[in-house]
Coordinates of C-alpha atoms in Angstrom, one line a residue:
Chain A
X22 CA 1.3 -15.0 22.0
X23 CA -0.3 -15.3 19.0
X24 CA 1.4 -15.2 15.6
X25 CA -1.4 -15.1 13.3
X26 CA -3.9 -12.7 12.1
X27 CA -6.7 -12.2 14.5
X28 CA -10.3 -11.2 14.2
X29 CA -9.9 -7.5 13.1
X30 CA -7.2 -8.0 10.7
X31 CA -4.0 -7.5 13.0
X32 CA -0.9 -9.4 14.6
X33 CA -0.3 -8.0 17.3
X34 CA 0.4 -3.6 16.4
X35 CA 0.4 -4.6 12.8
X36 CA -1.7 -5.3 10.0
X37 CA -5.5 -4.2 9.2
X38 CA -6.7 -2.4 6.4
X39 CA -5.8 1.3 5.7
X40 CA -7.2 1.6 2.8
X41 CA -9.2 4.6 0.8
X42 CA -13.4 3.7 0.8
X43 CA -13.1 3.7 -2.7
X44 CA -11.2 -0.1 -2.4
X45 CA -13.3 -0.9 1.1
X46 CA -16.2 -3.0 -0.7
X47 CA -13.4 -5.0 -2.8
X48 CA -11.2 -5.9 0.6
X49 CA -14.2 -6.2 2.1
X50 CA -15.7 -9.0 -0.3
X51 CA -12.5 -10.5 0.0
X52 CA -12.4 -11.0 3.7
X53 CA -16.0 -12.1 4.4
X54 CA -14.9 -15.1 1.8
X55 CA -11.5 -15.8 1.6
X56 CA -11.6 -18.4 4.5
X57 CA -15.2 -19.9 3.1
X58 CA -13.6 -20.7 -0.4
X59 CA -10.1 -21.8 0.9
X60 CA -11.9 -24.1 3.2
X61 CA -13.8 -25.2 0.4
X62 CA -13.6 -29.1 -0.4
X63 CA -14.2 -28.5 -4.0
X64 CA -11.4 -25.1 -3.8
X65 CA -8.9 -27.6 -2.2
X66 CA -9.2 -30.6 -4.7
X67 CA -8.5 -28.2 -7.8
X68 CA -5.9 -25.8 -5.5
X69 CA -4.0 -29.5 -4.9
X70 CA -4.4 -30.8 -8.4
X71 CA -3.1 -27.9 -9.9
X72 CA 0.1 -28.0 -7.5
X73 CA 0.5 -31.1 -8.7
X74 CA 0.4 -31.4 -11.7
X75 CA 0.9 -28.1 -13.8
X76 CA 3.4 -26.8 -10.6
X77 CA 4.9 -29.5 -10.4
X78 CA 4.8 -30.1 -6.7
X79 CA 5.8 -31.3 -3.8
X80 CA 9.4 -29.3 -4.8
X81 CA 12.2 -31.7 -3.6
X82 CA 13.5 -31.1 -0.1
X83 CA 17.1 -31.3 -1.0
X84 CA 20.5 -32.6 1.3
X85 CA 23.2 -30.2 0.1
X86 CA 26.2 -32.7 0.9
X87 CA 29.1 -30.3 -0.3
X88 CA 27.6 -27.0 1.2
X89 CA 26.5 -29.1 4.4
X90 CA 30.2 -30.4 5.2
X91 CA 31.6 -26.7 4.2
X92 CA 29.3 -25.6 6.9
X93 CA 29.5 -28.1 9.5
X94 CA 25.5 -28.9 9.4
X95 CA 22.9 -30.4 7.7
X96 CA 21.8 -28.1 4.9
X97 CA 19.0 -28.7 3.5
X98 CA 17.3 -26.8 0.4
X99 CA 13.8 -26.1 -0.3
X100 CA 13.4 -26.3 -4.2
X101 CA 10.9 -23.7 -5.1
X102 CA 13.3 -22.8 -7.7
X103 CA 11.6 -26.1 -9.7
X104 CA 8.9 -24.9 -9.6
X105 CA 6.8 -24.2 -13.0
X106 CA 8.0 -20.6 -13.9
X107 CA 10.9 -20.6 -11.5
X108 CA 10.0 -19.4 -8.0
X109 CA 7.5 -19.8 -5.1
X110 CA 4.9 -16.8 -6.4
X111 CA 3.1 -19.6 -8.5
X112 CA 1.4 -21.0 -5.7
X113 CA -0.3 -17.8 -4.7
X114 CA -1.1 -16.9 -8.2
X115 CA -3.2 -20.5 -8.7
X116 CA -4.7 -20.4 -5.0
X117 CA -5.8 -16.2 -5.7
X118 CA -7.0 -17.3 -9.2
X119 CA -9.2 -20.0 -8.2
X120 CA -10.6 -17.7 -5.9
X121 CA -11.0 -14.8 -8.2
X122 CA -12.8 -17.2 -10.2
X123 CA -14.9 -18.1 -7.6
X124 CA -15.8 -14.5 -6.5
X125 CA -16.8 -14.0 -10.4
X126 CA -14.0 -11.8 -11.5
X127 CA -13.3 -11.6 -14.9
X128 CA -9.9 -9.2 -15.1
X129 CA -6.9 -9.6 -13.2
X130 CA -4.4 -7.0 -12.3
X131 CA -0.9 -7.7 -10.4
X132 CA 2.2 -5.2 -9.9
X133 CA 6.0 -6.8 -10.1
X134 CA 9.1 -5.8 -9.0
X135 CA 11.3 -8.6 -10.8
X136 CA 9.0 -9.8 -12.9
X137 CA 8.5 -12.9 -10.9
X138 CA 4.9 -12.6 -9.9
X139 CA 3.9 -10.8 -12.7
X140 CA 5.1 -14.2 -15.0
X141 CA 3.4 -16.3 -12.4
X142 CA 0.0 -14.2 -12.5
X143 CA 0.3 -13.9 -16.8
X144 CA 0.6 -17.7 -16.4
X145 CA -2.1 -18.6 -14.6
X146 CA -4.6 -16.1 -16.5
X147 CA -3.4 -17.7 -19.4
X148 CA -4.1 -21.1 -18.0
X149 CA -7.8 -19.8 -17.0
X150 CA -8.3 -17.8 -19.8
X151 CA -8.3 -14.7 -17.9
X152 CA -8.0 -10.8 -18.9
X153 CA -4.3 -9.9 -17.0
X154 CA -3.0 -6.7 -16.7
X155 CA 0.5 -6.2 -14.6
X156 CA 2.1 -3.1 -13.8
X157 CA 5.9 -2.7 -13.3
X158 CA 8.1 0.2 -12.8
X159 CA 9.3 1.5 -15.8
X160 CA 12.7 1.0 -14.6
X161 CA 11.7 -2.7 -13.8
X162 CA 10.9 -3.0 -17.3
X163 CA 13.8 -1.7 -18.5
X164 CA 16.1 -4.1 -16.2
X165 CA 13.5 -7.4 -16.5
X166 CA 13.4 -7.6 -20.2
X167 CA 12.9 -11.3 -20.2
X168 CA 10.0 -11.6 -18.1
X169 CA 8.4 -8.8 -19.8
X170 CA 8.6 -10.5 -22.8
X171 CA 7.2 -13.5 -21.0
X172 CA 4.7 -11.3 -20.0
X173 CA 3.7 -10.7 -23.0
X174 CA 3.9 -13.9 -24.5
X175 CA 1.5 -15.1 -21.9
X176 CA -1.0 -12.4 -23.4
X177 CA -0.9 -10.3 -20.4
X178 CA -0.6 -6.4 -21.2
X179 CA 2.2 -4.9 -18.9
X180 CA 1.7 -1.3 -18.4
X181 CA 4.5 0.8 -17.2
X182 CA 4.3 2.8 -13.4
X183 CA 6.0 6.0 -14.4
X184 CA 5.2 8.0 -10.8
X185 CA 7.5 8.1 -8.1
X186 CA 10.7 6.3 -8.0
X187 CA 9.2 3.8 -10.9
X188 CA 9.9 0.6 -9.4
X189 CA 7.9 -1.9 -7.4
X190 CA 6.2 0.4 -4.8
X191 CA 4.9 2.7 -7.6
X192 CA 4.1 -0.3 -9.6
X193 CA 1.9 -1.1 -6.2
X194 CA 0.2 2.0 -6.3
X195 CA -0.8 2.1 -9.9
X196 CA -2.3 -1.7 -9.2
X197 CA -4.2 -0.2 -6.3
X198 CA -5.6 2.9 -8.4
X199 CA -6.4 0.5 -11.3
X200 CA -8.3 -1.6 -8.5
X201 CA -10.4 1.6 -7.8
X202 CA -11.2 2.5 -11.0
X203 CA -12.5 -1.0 -11.9
X204 CA -14.5 -1.9 -8.5
X205 CA -16.8 -4.8 -9.9
X206 CA -15.1 -7.1 -12.5
X207 CA -11.6 -7.3 -11.4
X208 CA -9.3 -9.1 -8.9
X209 CA -6.1 -7.7 -7.7
X210 CA -3.6 -10.4 -7.3
X211 CA -1.1 -9.2 -4.8
X212 CA 2.3 -11.0 -4.9
X213 CA 3.3 -10.8 -1.2
X214 CA 2.1 -10.9 2.1
X215 CA 1.4 -7.2 2.0
X216 CA -1.6 -5.1 1.6
X217 CA -4.7 -4.7 3.6
X218 CA -5.8 -7.8 5.4
X219 CA -6.9 -10.3 4.4
X220 CA -3.8 -9.9 1.6
X221 CA -1.0 -11.1 4.1
X222 CA -2.6 -14.0 6.0
X223 CA -4.2 -15.2 2.2
X224 CA -1.1 -15.0 0.3
X225 CA 0.7 -16.9 3.7
X226 CA -2.2 -19.5 3.7
X227 CA -1.3 -20.2 -0.1
X228 CA 2.4 -20.3 -0.1
X229 CA 2.5 -22.4 3.2
X230 CA 2.6 -25.0 1.6
X231 CA 6.1 -24.9 1.4
X232 CA 6.3 -25.9 5.2
X233 CA 3.8 -27.9 5.0
X234 CA 5.5 -30.2 2.9
X235 CA 8.8 -29.5 4.3
X236 CA 7.7 -30.8 7.6
X237 CA 6.7 -34.4 5.8
X238 CA 9.8 -34.4 4.1
X239 CA 11.7 -33.4 6.9
X240 CA 10.4 -36.9 8.8
X241 CA 11.5 -39.2 6.0
X242 CA 14.7 -37.9 5.7
X243 CA 15.5 -37.2 9.4
X244 CA 12.8 -38.7 11.4
X245 CA 12.1 -35.1 12.8
X246 CA 10.0 -32.9 11.4
X247 CA 11.5 -30.1 13.4
X248 CA 14.7 -28.2 12.1
X249 CA 17.1 -26.5 14.2
X250 CA 17.2 -23.6 12.1
X251 CA 14.9 -22.3 8.9
X252 CA 16.3 -19.6 6.5
X253 CA 14.6 -17.7 4.1
X254 CA 14.9 -13.9 2.3
X255 CA 12.5 -11.2 2.6
X256 CA 11.4 -8.6 0.2
X257 CA 7.5 -8.0 1.4
X258 CA 8.2 -11.5 2.9
X259 CA 6.1 -14.3 1.1
X260 CA 8.8 -17.3 0.6
X261 CA 9.5 -16.8 3.9
X262 CA 6.1 -16.8 5.4
X263 CA 5.8 -19.5 3.7
X264 CA 8.6 -21.2 4.7
X265 CA 8.0 -20.3 8.6
X266 CA 3.8 -21.1 8.6
X267 CA 3.7 -24.4 10.2
X268 CA 7.1 -23.7 12.1
X269 CA 6.0 -20.4 13.9
X270 CA 4.6 -22.4 16.7
X271 CA 7.2 -24.4 16.8
X272 CA 9.0 -22.0 19.3
X273 CA 12.2 -24.5 19.3
X274 CA 12.7 -23.7 15.4
X275 CA 14.8 -20.5 15.0
X276 CA 13.3 -18.9 12.2
X277 CA 15.9 -16.5 10.3
X278 CA 14.7 -14.0 7.6
X279 CA 17.2 -12.6 5.4
X280 CA 16.7 -9.2 4.0
X281 CA 18.5 -6.7 1.3
X282 CA 21.4 -4.9 2.9
X283 CA 22.3 -3.6 -0.3
X284 CA 25.4 -2.0 -0.8
X285 CA 25.3 -2.0 3.1
X286 CA 22.9 -0.7 5.8
X287 CA 24.3 2.4 6.3
X288 CA 25.3 3.4 2.8
X289 CA 22.2 4.9 2.2
X290 CA 21.4 2.1 -0.8
X291 CA 19.5 -0.9 1.5
X292 CA 16.5 -2.5 1.7
X293 CA 16.8 -3.6 5.4
X294 CA 13.9 -2.8 6.5
X295 CA 14.1 -3.6 10.0
X296 CA 17.5 -2.1 10.6
X297 CA 16.3 1.8 8.8
X298 CA 12.3 1.3 9.5
X299 CA 10.3 2.8 11.6
X300 CA 6.5 1.9 12.0
X301 CA 4.2 3.2 9.7
X302 CA 1.2 2.8 7.1
X303 CA 2.2 1.4 3.5
X304 CA -0.1 -0.1 0.7
X305 CA -2.4 -0.3 3.3
X306 CA -1.2 -1.8 6.3
X307 CA 0.4 -1.0 9.6
X308 CA 3.8 -2.5 9.4
X309 CA 7.4 -1.6 9.4
X310 CA 8.7 0.5 6.5
X311 CA 11.5 2.9 5.2
X312 CA 10.9 6.1 5.7
X313 CA 11.8 10.1 6.2
X314 CA 10.9 11.5 9.4
X315 CA 8.4 13.0 7.5
X316 CA 6.3 10.1 6.9
X317 CA 7.6 10.0 3.4
X318 CA 8.3 6.4 1.8
X319 CA 12.1 5.9 1.3
X320 CA 13.4 4.1 -1.4
X321 CA 15.1 1.1 -0.9
X322 CA 18.1 -0.4 -3.2
X323 CA 19.1 -4.0 -4.0
X324 CA 20.8 -5.6 -6.3
X325 CA 17.8 -8.2 -6.7
X326 CA 14.6 -6.5 -7.5
X327 CA 12.7 -9.0 -6.0
X328 CA 13.7 -7.4 -2.4
X329 CA 14.1 -4.0 -3.5
X330 CA 10.4 -3.0 -1.0
X331 CA 10.6 -0.3 1.4
X332 CA 8.5 -2.1 3.8
X333 CA 7.9 -5.8 5.0
X334 CA 4.9 -7.9 5.5
X335 CA 2.7 -7.3 8.6
X336 CA 2.9 -10.4 10.0
X337 CA 6.8 -10.5 9.4
X338 CA 7.1 -6.9 11.6
X339 CA 5.0 -8.9 14.6
X340 CA 7.9 -11.8 13.9
X341 CA 10.3 -9.3 14.6
X342 CA 8.9 -6.7 17.1
X343 CA 8.1 -9.9 19.5
X344 CA 11.8 -11.5 19.0
X345 CA 10.0 -14.7 17.5
X346 CA 12.2 -14.3 14.0
X347 CA 15.5 -13.1 13.8
X348 CA 15.8 -10.5 11.2
X349 CA 19.3 -9.9 9.4
X350 CA 20.9 -8.5 6.8
X351 CA 23.3 -9.5 3.7
X352 CA 24.8 -7.0 1.1
X353 CA 24.7 -7.1 -2.3
X354 CA 28.2 -8.8 -2.6
X355 CA 27.8 -11.4 -0.2
X356 CA 24.4 -12.3 -2.0
X357 CA 26.2 -12.6 -5.5
X358 CA 29.3 -14.7 -4.0
X359 CA 26.8 -17.1 -2.4
X360 CA 24.9 -17.2 -5.6
X361 CA 28.6 -18.3 -7.2
X362 CA 29.4 -20.5 -4.4
X363 CA 26.1 -22.6 -4.6
X364 CA 26.2 -23.0 -8.3
X365 CA 29.9 -24.6 -8.0
X366 CA 29.4 -26.5 -4.9
X367 CA 25.9 -28.0 -5.8
X368 CA 25.4 -27.2 -9.4
X369 CA 22.2 -24.9 -8.7
X370 CA 21.9 -21.3 -9.8
X371 CA 19.7 -19.5 -7.6
X372 CA 18.1 -16.4 -7.9
X373 CA 20.0 -13.3 -6.1
X374 CA 17.1 -12.9 -3.7
X375 CA 17.6 -16.7 -2.7
X376 CA 21.3 -16.2 -2.6
X377 CA 20.4 -13.8 0.1
X378 CA 19.4 -16.6 2.6
X379 CA 22.6 -18.9 1.7
X380 CA 24.6 -16.0 2.1
X381 CA 23.8 -16.4 6.0
X382 CA 25.1 -19.2 6.2
X383 CA 28.4 -17.8 6.1
X384 CA 27.6 -15.7 9.2
X385 CA 26.6 -18.8 11.6
X386 CA 28.3 -21.2 13.7
X387 CA 27.3 -25.0 14.2
X388 CA 28.2 -28.0 15.7
X389 CA 27.7 -30.8 12.8
X390 CA 24.7 -32.3 14.3
X391 CA 22.1 -28.7 13.2
X392 CA 19.8 -28.9 10.5
X393 CA 18.9 -26.2 8.8
X394 CA 16.6 -25.4 6.1
X395 CA 17.0 -22.7 3.3
X396 CA 14.2 -21.6 0.8
X397 CA 15.5 -21.5 -2.4
X398 CA 12.4 -19.6 -3.5
X399 CA 13.6 -19.1 -6.9
X400 CA 16.1 -19.8 -10.0
X401 CA 18.6 -17.7 -11.4
X402 CA 18.0 -17.6 -15.2
X403 CA 16.3 -14.7 -14.4
X404 CA 19.2 -13.4 -13.0
X405 CA 22.2 -14.0 -15.9
X406 CA 22.6 -10.3 -16.9
X407 CA 23.9 -9.6 -13.6
X408 CA 25.9 -12.6 -12.4
X409 CA 27.8 -12.3 -15.9
X410 CA 28.4 -8.8 -15.5
X411 CA 29.3 -8.8 -12.1
X412 CA 31.8 -12.0 -12.5
X413 CA 32.7 -10.9 -15.8
X414 CA 31.7 -14.6 -17.3
Chain B
X13 CA -20.3 28.0 16.5
X14 CA -17.8 26.4 14.3
X15 CA -16.3 27.8 10.8
X16 CA -17.8 24.9 9.4
X17 CA -21.1 24.7 10.5
X18 CA -22.0 28.3 10.4
X19 CA -21.1 27.7 6.4
X20 CA -23.6 25.2 5.6
X21 CA -25.9 26.9 7.7
X22 CA -25.5 30.2 5.5
X23 CA -25.0 28.7 2.3
X24 CA -26.0 26.9 -0.6
X25 CA -24.0 25.6 -3.6
X26 CA -20.8 25.8 -1.6
X27 CA -17.5 25.8 -3.8
X28 CA -14.5 24.1 -2.3
X29 CA -11.0 24.3 -3.6
X30 CA -8.3 21.3 -3.1
X31 CA -4.9 22.7 -3.7
X32 CA -1.4 20.8 -2.7
X33 CA 0.8 22.5 -0.3
X34 CA 4.1 23.8 -1.5
X35 CA 2.8 24.2 -5.0
X36 CA 3.5 25.2 -7.4
X37 CA 6.0 27.3 -5.4
X38 CA 6.8 26.0 -1.7
X39 CA 6.0 29.1 0.1
X40 CA 2.7 29.4 -1.7
X41 CA 0.5 28.0 0.4
X42 CA -1.3 30.9 2.0
X43 CA -1.2 33.3 -0.8
X44 CA -3.4 30.5 -2.8
X45 CA -5.4 30.4 0.4
X46 CA -5.8 34.2 0.5
X47 CA -6.3 34.3 -3.3
X48 CA -8.9 31.6 -3.8
X49 CA -10.9 33.6 -0.6
X50 CA -10.6 36.5 -2.6
X51 CA -11.8 35.1 -5.6
X52 CA -15.2 33.5 -4.1
X53 CA -14.2 29.9 -2.9
X54 CA -16.4 29.0 0.4
X55 CA -14.2 26.3 1.7
X56 CA -10.5 25.2 1.4
X57 CA -9.0 21.6 1.2
X58 CA -5.2 21.8 1.4
X59 CA -3.5 18.8 0.6
X60 CA -0.5 17.8 3.0
X61 CA 1.4 16.3 0.0
X62 CA 2.8 11.9 0.5
X63 CA 5.1 10.1 -1.6
X64 CA 2.5 7.2 -2.5
X65 CA -0.8 8.7 -3.2
X66 CA -2.9 5.8 -4.3
X67 CA -6.4 7.6 -4.2
X68 CA -5.1 10.2 -6.7
X69 CA -4.6 10.4 -10.2
X70 CA -1.6 12.0 -12.4
X71 CA -1.9 15.7 -11.6
X72 CA -2.3 15.4 -7.7
X73 CA 0.6 12.8 -8.1
X74 CA 2.5 15.3 -10.0
X75 CA 1.8 18.3 -7.8
X76 CA 2.8 16.2 -4.7
X77 CA 6.2 15.0 -5.8
X78 CA 7.1 18.4 -6.9
X79 CA 5.9 19.5 -3.5
X80 CA 8.1 17.0 -1.7
X81 CA 10.7 17.8 -4.2
X82 CA 10.6 21.2 -3.1
X83 CA 11.3 20.2 0.5
X84 CA 7.4 20.5 2.1
X85 CA 7.0 18.4 5.2
X86 CA 3.9 18.5 7.7
X87 CA 6.2 20.5 10.4
X88 CA 6.8 23.0 7.7
X89 CA 3.0 23.3 6.4
X90 CA 2.0 24.4 10.0
X91 CA 4.8 27.0 10.2
X92 CA 3.6 28.3 6.5
X93 CA -0.1 28.2 8.1
X94 CA 0.7 30.0 11.2
X95 CA -0.1 33.3 8.9
X96 CA -3.3 31.7 7.9
X97 CA -5.6 33.3 9.9
X98 CA -4.0 36.6 9.2
X99 CA -5.5 36.5 5.8
X100 CA -8.0 33.9 5.4
X101 CA -11.5 33.8 7.1
X102 CA -13.2 30.8 5.4
X103 CA -12.8 27.3 7.0
X104 CA -9.8 25.3 6.4
X105 CA -9.2 21.6 5.9
X106 CA -6.0 20.1 5.6
X107 CA -6.5 16.7 3.6
X108 CA -3.5 14.0 3.0
X109 CA -2.8 10.4 3.9
X110 CA -2.6 9.0 7.1
X111 CA 1.5 7.6 7.0
X112 CA 2.7 11.7 7.5
X113 CA 0.3 12.1 10.4
X114 CA 1.4 9.0 12.4
X115 CA 4.9 10.0 12.2
X116 CA 4.2 13.4 13.1
X117 CA 1.8 12.1 16.1
X118 CA -1.9 12.4 15.8
X119 CA -2.0 14.2 18.8
X120 CA 0.8 16.5 17.7
X121 CA -1.0 17.0 14.4
X122 CA -4.4 17.7 16.3
X123 CA -3.0 20.5 18.1
X124 CA -0.8 22.0 15.5
X125 CA -3.9 22.7 13.8
X126 CA -6.1 24.0 16.2
X127 CA -3.2 26.5 16.7
X128 CA -3.3 27.6 13.4
X129 CA -6.7 27.6 13.0
X130 CA -7.5 24.6 10.6
X131 CA -10.8 23.4 11.0
X132 CA -10.8 19.6 10.5
X133 CA -9.0 17.0 8.1
X134 CA -9.4 14.3 5.6
X135 CA -7.7 11.3 5.7
X136 CA -8.5 8.8 3.1
X137 CA -6.8 6.1 3.9
X138 CA -7.5 6.1 7.9
X139 CA -10.1 3.6 8.5
X140 CA -13.2 4.4 10.4
X141 CA -12.7 1.5 12.7
X142 CA -9.4 2.9 13.7
X143 CA -10.3 6.5 13.8
X144 CA -13.0 5.7 16.1
X145 CA -11.3 3.2 18.9
X146 CA -7.7 5.3 18.7
X147 CA -8.3 8.8 17.7
X148 CA -12.2 9.9 17.7
X149 CA -11.4 11.5 21.3
X150 CA -8.3 13.6 20.3
X151 CA -10.1 15.0 17.3
X152 CA -13.4 16.2 19.2
X153 CA -11.4 17.3 21.9
X154 CA -9.5 19.7 19.6
X155 CA -13.1 20.6 18.2
X156 CA -11.8 19.1 14.6
X157 CA -13.9 17.5 12.3
X158 CA -13.0 14.4 10.5
X159 CA -14.5 14.6 7.3
X160 CA -15.3 10.7 5.6
X161 CA -15.8 9.6 2.1
X162 CA -19.0 7.7 0.9
X163 CA -18.7 6.2 -2.8
X164 CA -21.3 4.9 -5.2
X165 CA -20.5 1.1 -3.4
X166 CA -20.8 2.0 0.4
X167 CA -23.6 0.3 2.1
X168 CA -26.7 2.2 3.6
X169 CA -25.2 0.7 6.9
X170 CA -22.2 2.0 6.7
X171 CA -23.0 5.6 5.7
X172 CA -25.1 5.6 8.7
X173 CA -22.5 5.0 11.0
X174 CA -20.2 7.6 9.1
X175 CA -22.6 10.1 9.5
X176 CA -22.8 9.4 13.2
X177 CA -18.3 9.5 13.6
X178 CA -18.2 12.9 11.8
X179 CA -19.3 16.6 12.4
X180 CA -18.9 18.3 9.7
X181 CA -20.2 17.4 6.6
X182 CA -19.5 14.0 4.3
X183 CA -17.7 13.8 1.1
X184 CA -19.6 12.3 -1.8
X185 CA -17.2 10.5 -4.4
X186 CA -19.3 11.0 -7.3
X187 CA -17.3 7.9 -9.1
X188 CA -15.5 4.8 -7.8
X189 CA -12.4 6.5 -9.2
X190 CA -9.1 8.0 -8.6
X191 CA -9.0 12.0 -8.7
X192 CA -8.7 13.7 -11.9
X193 CA -11.5 12.5 -14.1
X194 CA -14.2 14.1 -15.5
X195 CA -18.0 13.6 -13.9
X196 CA -20.6 11.9 -16.2
X197 CA -23.9 11.7 -14.3
X198 CA -25.2 8.8 -15.3
X199 CA -28.3 7.4 -13.8
X200 CA -26.5 5.1 -11.8
X201 CA -25.0 8.5 -10.7
X202 CA -28.0 10.1 -10.2
X203 CA -29.9 7.4 -8.1
X204 CA -26.3 7.0 -6.1
X205 CA -27.3 10.9 -5.4
X206 CA -31.0 10.7 -4.5
X207 CA -30.3 7.4 -2.5
X208 CA -28.1 9.5 -0.3
X209 CA -30.3 12.8 -0.4
X210 CA -33.5 10.2 1.0
X211 CA -31.6 9.0 3.8
X212 CA -32.1 12.7 5.7
X213 CA -28.2 12.3 6.5
X214 CA -27.5 14.6 10.0
X215 CA -24.4 16.0 8.0
X216 CA -24.4 18.5 5.2
X217 CA -22.9 16.6 1.7
X218 CA -20.5 17.7 -0.6
X219 CA -19.5 16.2 -3.9
X220 CA -16.0 15.7 -5.0
X221 CA -14.0 13.9 -7.7
X222 CA -14.6 14.5 -11.2
X223 CA -16.0 18.3 -11.1
X224 CA -13.8 20.6 -13.6
X225 CA -16.6 22.6 -15.0
X226 CA -19.7 25.2 -14.3
X227 CA -21.8 22.5 -15.8
X228 CA -20.4 19.5 -13.8
X229 CA -20.5 21.5 -10.5
X230 CA -24.3 23.0 -11.1
X231 CA -25.0 19.6 -11.2
X232 CA -23.5 18.2 -8.1
X233 CA -24.9 21.0 -6.4
X234 CA -28.3 19.6 -7.4
X235 CA -28.0 17.0 -5.4
X236 CA -25.5 18.2 -2.4
X237 CA -25.0 21.2 -0.4
X238 CA -21.6 22.2 -2.9
X239 CA -19.0 20.4 -4.7
X240 CA -15.4 20.3 -4.8
X241 CA -12.9 21.1 -7.1
X242 CA -9.7 19.7 -6.9
X243 CA -7.3 18.3 -9.9
X244 CA -9.1 20.9 -12.7
X245 CA -7.7 23.5 -10.3
X246 CA -4.5 22.1 -9.4
X247 CA -3.6 22.1 -13.4
X248 CA -4.9 25.1 -14.0
X249 CA -2.4 27.1 -11.4
X250 CA 0.0 29.4 -13.2
X251 CA 3.2 29.4 -11.5
X252 CA 4.4 32.5 -13.7
X253 CA 1.1 34.5 -12.9
X254 CA -0.5 32.7 -9.8
X255 CA -3.2 35.3 -8.8
X256 CA -4.3 35.8 -12.6
X257 CA -4.4 32.4 -13.4
X258 CA -6.7 31.6 -9.4
X259 CA -8.7 34.5 -10.9
X260 CA -9.8 33.3 -14.4
X261 CA -10.2 29.8 -13.0
X262 CA -12.3 31.1 -10.7
X263 CA -14.7 33.2 -12.4
X264 CA -15.6 30.6 -14.6
X265 CA -17.9 29.0 -11.3
X266 CA -19.2 32.1 -10.3
X267 CA -20.9 33.3 -13.4

């Protein structure tokens, strides 16, 4: 069984490039070049140099002792929250900006939900002196004001997506429309492992640095590069795919993907895609998505804007369908409580996205011997408003 | 002979109109088709709405959203179209995105098309390879045409391949853009159209995207068998005087 992409752009039944002809040349140009460019020695050198000196990698693998004691297991946190700009998103934008330069592109577009990917994109555009346009749902612009300000300060133009539900999926639609209208000079930096092939593979490759480092760090700290469990939250699924990537073929490592249950999977206010979704096509790939019987995409809900997406990447759909990954969900309340718990036990304020992965520890049982890695995908600064309101701080 | 084939054999400067099913009123779908035929349309493309229409500009996005909000579904559309062939004789295509079609089931969709007298469809985000591998046989067994899009960036090899896969016409997109913009025939556009003409394709061609006036329609007809008007028509629809607004709009093109 292969869990990786085949030469037609599919992961089992999922993936492909379901795009209108207007996007075909752009996507085809990428498809033909991405592996060649990424594999090039000069690319690798520049990519790793920037990850080290600019992003601050390797990110620590931290044995959270008090948390470990509470849960009766060795809980390791992969500290993506310590990256420059505060989340794992920058790993991908560094990779894609270097790729865009090598394709001769002069203009960068991106979509963003919580604004983390928008900030990471605006950051690398400032770094390399490229024009940057970020599409963001009108609703998200209101609830993520600090990130909007950061993007503007970094020189990006933030364009509100006013169609549909005015959130992440609509921002993605607007970015795709921009790309259709600007086919030659523009590169679209998709922020997750979604979109038409080769995006899911390309983004996973750039994020795979997370599990590559984790393996080395586990050997140093435990003598064994294979933990018992690896946990990560899933919206589109980029931090999870980065966290899983080098463990996927280690079949004794259990992969746990935590979706946003919102107010509860059965309440109608949820983003738990594998529980509520069906197979279909969204944003250029065949995957699992939340939709009506008629095939209209349903608006998800999560307290965390970064998980508020009605689909998951095609590779996740494949891991789910084959049973290689365990897909679970955590409610808004459980995530917020887990965020507070980590803050008070370890002195780390996590992003609410990452708090979903932490919250699942409550539901697992351990014998004291297990090694468990949780991807702490981002820091909670951006979520202070939500935490303050919820806990009356 | 199929209605589409007959049309292209007998007519030049074919005027095709796109509109969104279930808009402006949920039950206007067949009324608009009838009014368009009476006002001189040669071919109809009825859009089945989708929540995330990435290839469309603001006008068709808005009409799609309104239609969905009013309760349009593919199932309901086929119920409405049961009356189609009692009232409309010109060829009719359904146009929409792949996901609603997949949920309905491609085979069910094709059978439903045949039952109500729809002649073919246009599904912009259904890739050629998937069509060929999974769906071509079903379409052909049901005698339906599947129309593919070609843009100025589409390579000659790909155009040849499309020409071999389809049996209705080829939809030439005037510029790489979303729907609802104004056609500007630059030297580049002209050389793109001429390049297609020189390829002597098996299928006739229609030009769409950016056709919003008699002038742009005539210009497009110089290079193809006809042209397709979408956003401009949808924008012109007046819910308070549907027939009147259709007549007024169509008169501009029939002078």
